[in-house]
mmCIF file of C-alpha atoms in Angstrom:
data_model
loop_
_atom_site.group_PDB
_atom_site.id
_atom_site.type_symbol
_atom_site.label_atom_id
_atom_site.label_comp_id
_atom_site.label_asym_id
_atom_site.label_seq_id
_atom_site.Cartn_x
_atom_site.Cartn_y
_atom_site.Cartn_z
ATOM 1 C CA MET A 1164 -0.045 0.019 -0.040
ATOM 2 C CA LYS A 1165 1.041 3.584 -0.556
ATOM 3 C CA TYR A 1166 -0.346 6.617 1.156
ATOM 4 C CA LYS A 1167 1.173 10.050 1.566
ATOM 5 C CA TYR A 1168 -0.364 10.356 4.988
ATOM 6 C CA ILE A 1169 -0.907 7.772 7.719
ATOM 7 C CA VAL A 1170 -2.921 8.565 10.993
ATOM 8 C CA VAL A 1171 -2.470 6.222 13.788
ATOM 9 C CA GLY A 1172 -5.546 6.413 15.979
ATOM 10 C CA ALA A 1173 -9.195 7.415 15.088
ATOM 11 C CA GLY A 1174 -9.932 9.686 18.119
ATOM 12 C CA LEU A 1175 -10.618 13.469 17.742
ATOM 13 C CA ALA A 1176 -6.984 14.267 17.292
ATOM 14 C CA GLY A 1177 -6.465 11.784 14.362
ATOM 15 C CA LEU A 1178 -9.889 12.439 12.789
ATOM 16 C CA THR A 1179 -9.220 16.244 12.767
ATOM 17 C CA VAL A 1180 -5.948 15.930 10.943
ATOM 18 C CA ALA A 1181 -7.314 13.243 8.605
ATOM 19 C CA GLU A 1182 -10.395 15.319 7.873
ATOM 20 C CA ARG A 1183 -8.170 18.316 6.921
ATOM 21 C CA ILE A 1184 -5.896 16.286 4.806
ATOM 22 C CA ALA A 1185 -8.768 14.785 2.971
ATOM 23 C CA ASN A 1186 -10.789 17.940 2.395
ATOM 24 C CA VAL A 1187 -8.174 20.812 2.137
ATOM 25 C CA LEU A 1188 -5.196 19.052 0.722
ATOM 26 C CA LYS A 1189 -7.399 16.596 -1.313
ATOM 27 C CA GLU A 1190 -5.048 13.765 -0.438
ATOM 28 C CA LYS A 1191 -5.797 10.147 0.520
ATOM 29 C CA VAL A 1192 -5.101 9.340 4.096
ATOM 30 C CA LEU A 1193 -5.166 5.982 5.971
ATOM 31 C CA ILE A 1194 -6.360 5.862 9.569
ATOM 32 C CA ILE A 1195 -5.122 2.785 11.519
ATOM 33 C CA GLU A 1196 -7.172 2.156 14.671
ATOM 34 C CA LYS A 1197 -6.677 -0.696 17.199
ATOM 35 C CA ARG A 1198 -10.301 -0.503 18.626
ATOM 36 C CA ASN A 1199 -13.321 -1.725 16.635
ATOM 37 C CA HIS A 1200 -14.769 1.816 16.355
ATOM 38 C CA ILE A 1201 -13.826 5.339 15.488
ATOM 39 C CA GLY A 1202 -14.132 8.344 17.961
ATOM 40 C CA GLY A 1203 -11.655 7.310 20.511
ATOM 41 C CA ASN A 1204 -12.821 7.939 24.095
ATOM 42 C CA VAL A 1205 -15.638 10.254 22.860
ATOM 43 C CA TYR A 1206 -17.363 7.167 21.231
ATOM 44 C CA ASP A 1207 -20.982 6.840 22.238
ATOM 45 C CA SER A 1208 -23.473 3.992 21.447
ATOM 46 C CA TYR A 1209 -26.939 2.742 22.201
ATOM 47 C CA ASN A 1210 -27.080 -0.048 24.903
ATOM 48 C CA GLU A 1211 -29.386 -3.013 24.664
ATOM 49 C CA ASP A 1212 -32.096 -1.019 26.363
ATOM 50 C CA GLY A 1213 -31.875 1.616 23.572
ATOM 51 C CA ILE A 1214 -30.239 4.246 25.768
ATOM 52 C CA LEU A 1215 -27.434 6.444 24.449
ATOM 53 C CA ILE A 1216 -24.285 5.993 26.555
ATOM 54 C CA HIS A 1217 -20.796 7.335 26.601
ATOM 55 C CA ASN A 1218 -18.776 4.102 26.599
ATOM 56 C CA TYR A 1219 -15.705 5.690 28.053
ATOM 57 C CA GLY A 1220 -17.188 8.097 30.570
ATOM 58 C CA PRO A 1221 -19.136 11.400 30.282
ATOM 59 C CA HIS A 1222 -17.800 13.788 27.618
ATOM 60 C CA ILE A 1223 -19.167 17.413 27.509
ATOM 61 C CA PHE A 1224 -18.036 19.884 24.797
ATOM 62 C CA HIS A 1225 -17.080 23.337 26.065
ATOM 63 C CA THR A 1226 -14.695 25.857 24.769
ATOM 64 C CA ASN A 1227 -13.802 29.709 24.339
ATOM 65 C CA ASP A 1228 -12.179 28.964 21.014
ATOM 66 C CA ARG A 1229 -14.660 30.228 18.445
ATOM 67 C CA GLU A 1230 -12.637 28.577 15.564
ATOM 68 C CA VAL A 1231 -12.778 25.051 17.202
ATOM 69 C CA TYR A 1232 -16.534 25.566 17.775
ATOM 70 C CA GLN A 1233 -17.204 26.506 14.314
ATOM 71 C CA TYR A 1234 -14.932 23.730 12.908
ATOM 72 C CA LEU A 1235 -16.880 21.006 14.853
ATOM 73 C CA SER A 1236 -20.184 22.558 14.045
ATOM 74 C CA LYS A 1237 -19.659 21.581 10.468
ATOM 75 C CA PHE A 1238 -20.140 18.061 11.550
ATOM 76 C CA THR A 1239 -23.033 18.374 14.030
ATOM 77 C CA PRO A 1240 -25.754 20.590 15.241
ATOM 78 C CA TRP A 1241 -25.676 21.174 19.044
ATOM 79 C CA ASN A 1242 -27.953 20.810 21.970
ATOM 80 C CA ASP A 1243 -27.200 23.813 24.193
ATOM 81 C CA PHE A 1244 -26.063 22.371 27.442
ATOM 82 C CA TRP A 1245 -24.878 23.838 30.665
ATOM 83 C CA HIS A 1246 -23.138 21.192 32.711
ATOM 84 C CA ARG A 1247 -23.974 21.046 36.486
ATOM 85 C CA VAL A 1248 -22.264 18.665 38.971
ATOM 86 C CA LEU A 1249 -23.233 17.982 42.510
ATOM 87 C CA THR A 1250 -20.907 16.648 45.174
ATOM 88 C CA TYR A 1251 -22.063 14.380 47.985
ATOM 89 C CA VAL A 1252 -20.520 15.757 51.232
ATOM 90 C CA ASP A 1253 -21.605 15.131 54.796
ATOM 91 C CA GLY A 1254 -24.942 13.733 53.634
ATOM 92 C CA ASN A 1255 -25.741 16.591 51.410
ATOM 93 C CA LEU A 1256 -25.538 17.269 47.615
ATOM 94 C CA ILE A 1257 -23.670 20.540 47.095
ATOM 95 C CA PRO A 1258 -22.814 22.240 43.863
ATOM 96 C CA MET A 1259 -19.376 21.810 42.308
ATOM 97 C CA PRO A 1260 -17.185 23.629 41.420
ATOM 98 C CA ILE A 1261 -16.920 25.769 44.632
ATOM 99 C CA THR A 1262 -19.089 28.889 44.452
ATOM 100 C CA VAL A 1263 -21.068 31.032 46.876
ATOM 101 C CA GLU A 1264 -23.932 28.467 46.795
ATOM 102 C CA THR A 1265 -21.405 25.660 47.641
ATOM 103 C CA ILE A 1266 -19.990 27.427 50.670
ATOM 104 C CA ASN A 1267 -23.590 28.404 51.977
ATOM 105 C CA LYS A 1268 -24.886 24.846 51.518
ATOM 106 C CA LEU A 1269 -21.787 23.216 53.076
ATOM 107 C CA TYR A 1270 -21.862 25.367 56.159
ATOM 108 C CA ASN A 1271 -25.581 26.253 56.413
ATOM 109 C CA LEU A 1272 -24.812 29.999 56.010
ATOM 110 C CA ASN A 1273 -26.291 32.797 53.948
ATOM 111 C CA LEU A 1274 -23.150 34.818 52.937
ATOM 112 C CA SER A 1275 -23.071 37.305 50.112
ATOM 113 C CA CYS A 1276 -20.408 37.060 47.335
ATOM 114 C CA ASP A 1277 -18.139 39.457 49.239
ATOM 115 C CA GLU A 1278 -18.551 37.676 52.546
ATOM 116 C CA VAL A 1279 -17.584 34.312 50.899
ATOM 117 C CA GLU A 1280 -14.440 35.902 49.494
ATOM 118 C CA GLU A 1281 -13.547 36.920 53.164
ATOM 119 C CA PHE A 1282 -14.598 33.496 54.487
ATOM 120 C CA LEU A 1283 -12.228 31.761 52.157
ATOM 121 C CA LYS A 1284 -9.412 34.174 52.848
ATOM 122 C CA LYS A 1285 -9.652 33.284 56.533
ATOM 123 C CA GLN A 1286 -9.713 29.574 55.806
ATOM 124 C CA ALA A 1287 -6.724 29.738 53.342
ATOM 125 C CA VAL A 1288 -3.320 28.404 54.559
ATOM 126 C CA PRO A 1289 -0.638 30.907 53.802
ATOM 127 C CA MET A 1290 2.159 29.363 51.735
ATOM 128 C CA GLU A 1291 5.416 30.711 50.338
ATOM 129 C CA GLU A 1292 5.451 28.404 47.508
ATOM 130 C CA VAL A 1293 2.713 26.309 45.877
ATOM 131 C CA LYS A 1294 4.338 23.021 44.564
ATOM 132 C CA THR A 1295 1.670 20.380 44.652
ATOM 133 C CA SER A 1296 -2.075 19.980 44.249
ATOM 134 C CA LYS A 1297 -2.585 19.717 47.963
ATOM 135 C CA ASP A 1298 -0.839 23.106 48.176
ATOM 136 C CA VAL A 1299 -3.072 24.633 45.652
ATOM 137 C CA ALA A 1300 -6.268 23.611 47.595
ATOM 138 C CA LEU A 1301 -4.980 24.506 51.027
ATOM 139 C CA SER A 1302 -3.826 27.903 49.768
ATOM 140 C CA LYS A 1303 -7.260 28.613 48.299
ATOM 141 C CA VAL A 1304 -9.876 26.999 50.531
ATOM 142 C CA GLY A 1305 -8.139 25.852 53.740
ATOM 143 C CA VAL A 1306 -8.005 22.549 55.586
ATOM 144 C CA ASP A 1307 -11.602 21.721 56.171
ATOM 145 C CA ILE A 1308 -12.836 22.176 52.529
ATOM 146 C CA TYR A 1309 -9.699 20.413 51.370
ATOM 147 C CA GLN A 1310 -10.513 17.413 53.544
ATOM 148 C CA LYS A 1311 -14.289 17.411 52.707
ATOM 149 C CA ILE A 1312 -13.988 17.739 48.964
ATOM 150 C CA PHE A 1313 -10.534 17.268 47.540
ATOM 151 C CA GLU A 1314 -8.339 15.047 49.600
ATOM 152 C CA THR A 1315 -10.067 11.716 49.374
ATOM 153 C CA TYR A 1316 -11.387 12.273 45.859
ATOM 154 C CA THR A 1317 -7.956 12.872 44.555
ATOM 155 C CA LYS A 1318 -6.631 9.825 46.373
ATOM 156 C CA LYS A 1319 -9.299 7.684 44.797
ATOM 157 C CA GLN A 1320 -8.783 9.341 41.289
ATOM 158 C CA TRP A 1321 -4.894 8.984 41.213
ATOM 159 C CA GLY A 1322 -4.090 6.366 43.898
ATOM 160 C CA ILE A 1323 -1.625 8.718 45.638
ATOM 161 C CA ASP A 1324 -1.793 11.538 47.979
ATOM 162 C CA PRO A 1325 -2.453 15.076 46.533
ATOM 163 C CA GLY A 1326 0.783 16.252 48.006
ATOM 164 C CA GLU A 1327 2.601 14.023 45.429
ATOM 165 C CA ILE A 1328 0.711 15.429 42.370
ATOM 166 C CA ASP A 1329 1.416 18.275 40.234
ATOM 167 C CA THR A 1330 -0.376 21.479 40.672
ATOM 168 C CA SER A 1331 -2.214 21.174 37.357
ATOM 169 C CA VAL A 1332 -4.746 18.569 38.689
ATOM 170 C CA ILE A 1333 -6.610 20.648 41.316
ATOM 171 C CA SER A 1334 -5.885 23.882 39.474
ATOM 172 C CA ARG A 1335 -8.349 22.727 36.728
ATOM 173 C CA ILE A 1336 -11.082 23.001 39.288
ATOM 174 C CA PRO A 1337 -12.348 26.703 39.448
ATOM 175 C CA ILE A 1338 -13.369 28.502 42.535
ATOM 176 C CA ARG A 1339 -15.824 31.233 41.826
ATOM 177 C CA LEU A 1340 -16.869 34.120 43.989
ATOM 178 C CA ASN A 1341 -20.331 34.262 42.502
ATOM 179 C CA ARG A 1342 -23.466 32.147 42.299
ATOM 180 C CA ASP A 1343 -22.672 30.514 38.920
ATOM 181 C CA THR A 1344 -23.048 26.765 39.589
ATOM 182 C CA ARG A 1345 -22.267 25.749 35.986
ATOM 183 C CA TYR A 1346 -19.287 23.309 35.951
ATOM 184 C CA PHE A 1347 -17.930 25.304 32.966
ATOM 185 C CA ASN A 1348 -18.131 28.911 32.096
ATOM 186 C CA ASP A 1349 -16.807 28.719 28.611
ATOM 187 C CA ARG A 1350 -18.595 30.774 25.966
ATOM 188 C CA TYR A 1351 -19.537 27.645 23.798
ATOM 189 C CA GLN A 1352 -21.033 24.651 25.418
ATOM 190 C CA GLY A 1353 -23.070 21.761 24.102
ATOM 191 C CA MET A 1354 -23.707 18.264 23.228
ATOM 192 C CA PRO A 1355 -23.759 16.941 19.683
ATOM 193 C CA LYS A 1356 -27.439 16.644 18.849
ATOM 194 C CA TYR A 1357 -27.096 13.125 17.464
ATOM 195 C CA GLY A 1358 -24.132 11.945 19.610
ATOM 196 C CA PHE A 1359 -20.334 12.136 19.415
ATOM 197 C CA THR A 1360 -20.088 8.978 17.199
ATOM 198 C CA LYS A 1361 -22.411 10.519 14.512
ATOM 199 C CA MET A 1362 -20.206 13.673 14.607
ATOM 200 C CA CYS A 1363 -17.038 11.580 14.121
ATOM 201 C CA GLU A 1364 -18.668 9.748 11.383
ATOM 202 C CA LYS A 1365 -19.281 12.943 9.516
ATOM 203 C CA MET A 1366 -15.626 14.022 10.006
ATOM 204 C CA ALA A 1367 -14.460 10.837 8.374
ATOM 205 C CA ALA A 1368 -17.068 10.755 5.618
ATOM 206 C CA ASN A 1369 -14.715 11.984 2.866
ATOM 207 C CA PRO A 1370 -13.960 8.994 0.371
ATOM 208 C CA ASN A 1371 -10.246 10.078 0.542
ATOM 209 C CA ILE A 1372 -10.294 8.830 4.190
ATOM 210 C CA LYS A 1373 -9.694 4.976 4.471
ATOM 211 C CA ILE A 1374 -10.086 3.500 7.948
ATOM 212 C CA LEU A 1375 -8.517 0.171 9.160
ATOM 213 C CA LEU A 1376 -10.106 -0.996 12.430
ATOM 214 C CA ASN A 1377 -9.147 -3.727 14.883
ATOM 215 C CA THR A 1378 -5.413 -3.240 13.796
ATOM 216 C CA ASP A 1379 -2.291 -2.561 15.631
ATOM 217 C CA TYR A 1380 -0.443 -0.208 13.411
ATOM 218 C CA LYS A 1381 2.835 -2.145 13.954
ATOM 219 C CA GLU A 1382 1.352 -5.100 12.217
ATOM 220 C CA VAL A 1383 0.989 -3.281 8.987
ATOM 221 C CA ILE A 1384 3.169 -0.225 8.931
ATOM 222 C CA GLU A 1385 6.134 -2.144 7.294
ATOM 223 C CA ASP A 1386 3.905 -2.859 4.331
ATOM 224 C CA ILE A 1387 2.800 0.655 3.744
ATOM 225 C CA GLU A 1388 4.903 3.426 1.928
ATOM 226 C CA TYR A 1389 4.313 6.848 3.341
ATOM 227 C CA GLU A 1390 5.666 10.308 3.722
ATOM 228 C CA LYS A 1391 4.288 11.467 7.066
ATOM 229 C CA LEU A 1392 2.904 9.515 10.012
ATOM 230 C CA ILE A 1393 0.631 11.358 12.527
ATOM 231 C CA TYR A 1394 0.840 9.254 15.617
ATOM 232 C CA THR A 1395 -1.820 9.682 18.392
ATOM 233 C CA GLY A 1396 -1.063 6.556 20.474
ATOM 234 C CA PRO A 1397 1.145 6.125 23.608
ATOM 235 C CA THR A 1398 4.672 7.208 22.793
ATOM 236 C CA ASP A 1399 6.202 4.666 25.117
ATOM 237 C CA TYR A 1400 4.622 1.895 22.876
ATOM 238 C CA TYR A 1401 5.886 3.614 19.709
ATOM 239 C CA TYR A 1402 9.521 3.351 21.136
ATOM 240 C CA ASP A 1403 8.928 -0.182 22.417
ATOM 241 C CA TYR A 1404 9.302 1.091 26.024
ATOM 242 C CA LYS A 1405 12.886 2.041 25.427
ATOM 243 C CA TYR A 1406 12.823 4.246 28.534
ATOM 244 C CA GLY A 1407 10.315 2.044 30.363
ATOM 245 C CA LYS A 1408 6.582 2.002 30.438
ATOM 246 C CA MET A 1409 4.865 5.409 31.192
ATOM 247 C CA GLU A 1410 2.368 5.385 34.095
ATOM 248 C CA TYR A 1411 -1.316 6.097 33.306
ATOM 249 C CA ARG A 1412 -4.508 6.054 35.479
ATOM 250 C CA SER A 1413 -7.154 3.836 34.090
ATOM 251 C CA ILE A 1414 -10.867 3.413 35.042
ATOM 252 C CA ASP A 1415 -13.191 0.532 35.346
ATOM 253 C CA PHE A 1416 -16.687 1.471 33.952
ATOM 254 C CA VAL A 1417 -19.729 -0.135 35.525
ATOM 255 C CA PHE A 1418 -23.080 0.467 33.835
ATOM 256 C CA GLU A 1419 -26.405 -0.024 35.458
ATOM 257 C CA THR A 1420 -29.876 0.386 34.020
ATOM 258 C CA PHE A 1421 -32.932 0.947 36.114
ATOM 259 C CA PRO A 1422 -36.743 0.681 35.279
ATOM 260 C CA LYS A 1423 -37.445 4.326 36.225
ATOM 261 C CA GLU A 1424 -37.146 7.617 34.355
ATOM 262 C CA GLU A 1425 -34.691 9.319 36.733
ATOM 263 C CA TYR A 1426 -31.933 8.157 39.011
ATOM 264 C CA GLN A 1427 -30.296 11.373 40.446
ATOM 265 C CA GLN A 1428 -30.690 15.105 40.624
ATOM 266 C CA ALA A 1429 -27.748 16.045 38.310
ATOM 267 C CA PRO A 1430 -26.108 14.596 35.305
ATOM 268 C CA VAL A 1431 -22.896 13.887 37.286
ATOM 269 C CA VAL A 1432 -22.814 13.398 41.102
ATOM 270 C CA ASN A 1433 -19.279 13.199 42.731
ATOM 271 C CA TYR A 1434 -18.596 10.993 45.776
ATOM 272 C CA PRO A 1435 -15.336 12.260 47.291
ATOM 273 C CA ASN A 1436 -15.503 10.511 50.529
ATOM 274 C CA ASP A 1437 -18.110 7.650 50.199
ATOM 275 C CA TYR A 1438 -17.741 4.401 48.234
ATOM 276 C CA ASP A 1439 -14.911 3.250 46.001
ATOM 277 C CA PHE A 1440 -16.241 4.906 42.830
ATOM 278 C CA THR A 1441 -15.613 8.666 42.116
ATOM 279 C CA ARG A 1442 -18.740 9.665 40.505
ATOM 280 C CA ILE A 1443 -22.065 8.627 38.984
ATOM 281 C CA THR A 1444 -23.079 9.936 35.579
ATOM 282 C CA GLU A 1445 -26.907 9.551 34.330
ATOM 283 C CA PHE A 1446 -26.680 9.735 30.520
ATOM 284 C CA LYS A 1447 -30.208 10.899 29.792
ATOM 285 C CA LYS A 1448 -29.474 14.091 31.662
ATOM 286 C CA LEU A 1449 -26.568 14.798 29.236
ATOM 287 C CA THR A 1450 -28.273 13.652 25.934
ATOM 288 C CA TRP A 1451 -31.888 14.896 26.568
ATOM 289 C CA GLN A 1452 -33.045 11.442 25.410
ATOM 290 C CA GLU A 1453 -36.560 10.551 26.461
ATOM 291 C CA HIS A 1454 -36.872 6.884 27.647
ATOM 292 C CA LYS A 1455 -38.896 5.071 30.350
ATOM 293 C CA MET A 1456 -35.673 3.647 31.668
ATOM 294 C CA THR A 1457 -32.406 5.168 32.672
ATOM 295 C CA THR A 1458 -28.709 4.081 32.581
ATOM 296 C CA ILE A 1459 -26.054 5.254 35.027
ATOM 297 C CA LEU A 1460 -22.235 4.800 35.075
ATOM 298 C CA LYS A 1461 -20.046 4.403 38.121
ATOM 299 C CA GLU A 1462 -16.325 4.975 37.734
ATOM 300 C CA PHE A 1463 -13.669 3.060 39.593
ATOM 301 C CA PRO A 1464 -10.175 4.438 38.964
ATOM 302 C CA ASN A 1465 -7.299 1.992 38.952
ATOM 303 C CA SER A 1466 -3.693 1.699 37.792
ATOM 304 C CA GLU A 1467 -4.342 -1.134 35.199
ATOM 305 C CA GLY A 1468 -6.104 -1.210 31.853
ATOM 306 C CA GLU A 1469 -6.689 1.409 29.119
ATOM 307 C CA PRO A 1470 -4.520 4.517 29.460
ATOM 308 C CA TYR A 1471 -6.837 7.391 30.095
ATOM 309 C CA TYR A 1472 -4.777 9.945 32.230
ATOM 310 C CA PRO A 1473 -1.233 10.735 32.116
ATOM 311 C CA PHE A 1474 0.287 10.528 35.593
ATOM 312 C CA PRO A 1475 0.811 14.095 36.835
ATOM 313 C CA THR A 1476 3.967 13.613 38.938
ATOM 314 C CA LYS A 1477 7.587 15.077 38.481
ATOM 315 C CA GLU A 1478 8.979 11.524 38.040
ATOM 316 C CA CYS A 1479 6.629 10.784 35.120
ATOM 317 C CA LYS A 1480 7.449 14.101 33.447
ATOM 318 C CA ASP A 1481 11.116 13.385 33.803
ATOM 319 C CA GLN A 1482 10.690 9.959 32.309
ATOM 320 C CA PHE A 1483 8.626 11.391 29.374
ATOM 321 C CA SER A 1484 11.305 13.862 28.689
ATOM 322 C CA LEU A 1485 13.578 10.992 27.641
ATOM 323 C CA TYR A 1486 10.923 10.000 25.012
ATOM 324 C CA GLN A 1487 10.700 13.607 24.013
ATOM 325 C CA SER A 1488 14.341 13.635 23.161
ATOM 326 C CA GLU A 1489 13.591 10.863 20.683
ATOM 327 C CA MET A 1490 10.512 12.515 19.350
ATOM 328 C CA GLU A 1491 12.269 15.650 18.340
ATOM 329 C CA LYS A 1492 14.719 13.616 16.144
ATOM 330 C CA GLU A 1493 11.870 12.246 14.010
ATOM 331 C CA LYS A 1494 11.632 13.621 10.438
ATOM 332 C CA LYS A 1495 8.457 11.668 9.150
ATOM 333 C CA VAL A 1496 6.543 11.394 12.395
ATOM 334 C CA ILE A 1497 4.306 13.953 14.196
ATOM 335 C CA PHE A 1498 3.190 13.164 17.657
ATOM 336 C CA LEU A 1499 -0.270 14.334 18.558
ATOM 337 C CA GLY A 1500 -2.697 14.078 21.478
ATOM 338 C CA ARG A 1501 -3.053 13.186 25.047
ATOM 339 C CA LEU A 1502 -1.234 9.710 24.799
ATOM 340 C CA ALA A 1503 1.324 10.746 22.384
ATOM 341 C CA GLU A 1504 2.244 14.024 24.189
ATOM 342 C CA TYR A 1505 1.668 12.564 27.634
ATOM 343 C CA ARG A 1506 -0.464 15.526 28.760
ATOM 344 C CA TYR A 1507 -4.071 16.137 29.719
ATOM 345 C CA TYR A 1508 -6.110 17.685 26.935
ATOM 346 C CA ASN A 1509 -9.739 18.814 27.053
ATOM 347 C CA MET A 1510 -11.793 17.990 23.937
ATOM 348 C CA ASP A 1511 -11.560 21.339 22.412
ATOM 349 C CA ALA A 1512 -7.745 21.668 23.226
ATOM 350 C CA VAL A 1513 -6.928 18.491 21.279
ATOM 351 C CA VAL A 1514 -8.972 19.730 18.312
ATOM 352 C CA ARG A 1515 -7.148 22.969 18.548
ATOM 353 C CA ARG A 1516 -3.702 21.231 18.673
ATOM 354 C CA ALA A 1517 -4.689 19.095 15.699
ATOM 355 C CA LEU A 1518 -5.661 22.042 13.604
ATOM 356 C CA ASP A 1519 -2.498 23.890 14.508
ATOM 357 C CA ILE A 1520 -0.402 21.002 13.593
ATOM 358 C CA PHE A 1521 -2.205 20.717 10.159
ATOM 359 C CA ASN A 1522 -1.874 24.441 9.508
ATOM 360 C CA GLY A 1523 1.629 24.659 10.771
ATOM 361 C CA GLY A 1524 3.151 21.514 9.318
ATOM 362 C CA LEU A 1525 1.021 19.774 6.736
ATOM 363 C CA ASN A 1526 -0.791 22.600 4.856
ATOM 364 C CA GLY A 1527 2.023 24.201 3.088
#
């Protein structure tokens, strides 16, 4: 076989680059995907009861990047969706992220926005230097809120103490001195009207795009002549674990269906202190599907299985830097995405990265 462009991985990163190659450059491109479907972790499907589920955990599109929003809008109409999350603490369901409403409900108070700001200042632990996620939380909200909301949840999610984790993890969780209980405050937010898989199918609809599913690229790459390889898989696998296997956090997904229309008050409820799972998602509250039954998902983080989250520690960053030194030497290979770059990307950020790589390195 002969292709000018090969893309390894049919997730959003790979599909975005392949779509641009096919539609802008008018070139043929081969996508090689080890799973039996396209879409990567945003893949959704209908279960045996006819309920649309997100097979790899909940995904909600949100961005302030107008170009990314307009780009994906070419492949799907949107249901406007403002994501709201509740957290089960001390027997009560309180809004997340932390807002004025969260503080008032957590402590049975009636503080104004200004008063909550003063309240948090008094709770905050003074620090000369913020080095870890634990430091981030303590310096912003103090010991009690850290213990009630962040400490055990982070331990469950990552399997280690927040004091060993990079600042980026808890820094992603906003603290708002207002009453806005939306989980995201991005300008553009929504869910693909017909699901993420339908959106991905539209992205891959050009006849210039050929897709090989159920295939490890290493099994076929020697038989293909190509000029450029866009690789979105794990970089340690690409280099045959030359510098050791990179550490990832995985998740066991447990789906349950109930013969009732509603299971919980919000699309997602976090459980920082109770149970072994971190959260429960009720999909109908994400998709707006009408159905007499409902399906939920419980997430149990673990250290084995599919690689979902790059491990946010200094040791892992140092290890990956060894692979980066190899990546920089490549002439025919572009590394793209969460696994290839060993960094956490939101959905919009990985599309932005893919568009930038196309515009900067492939399109002229």
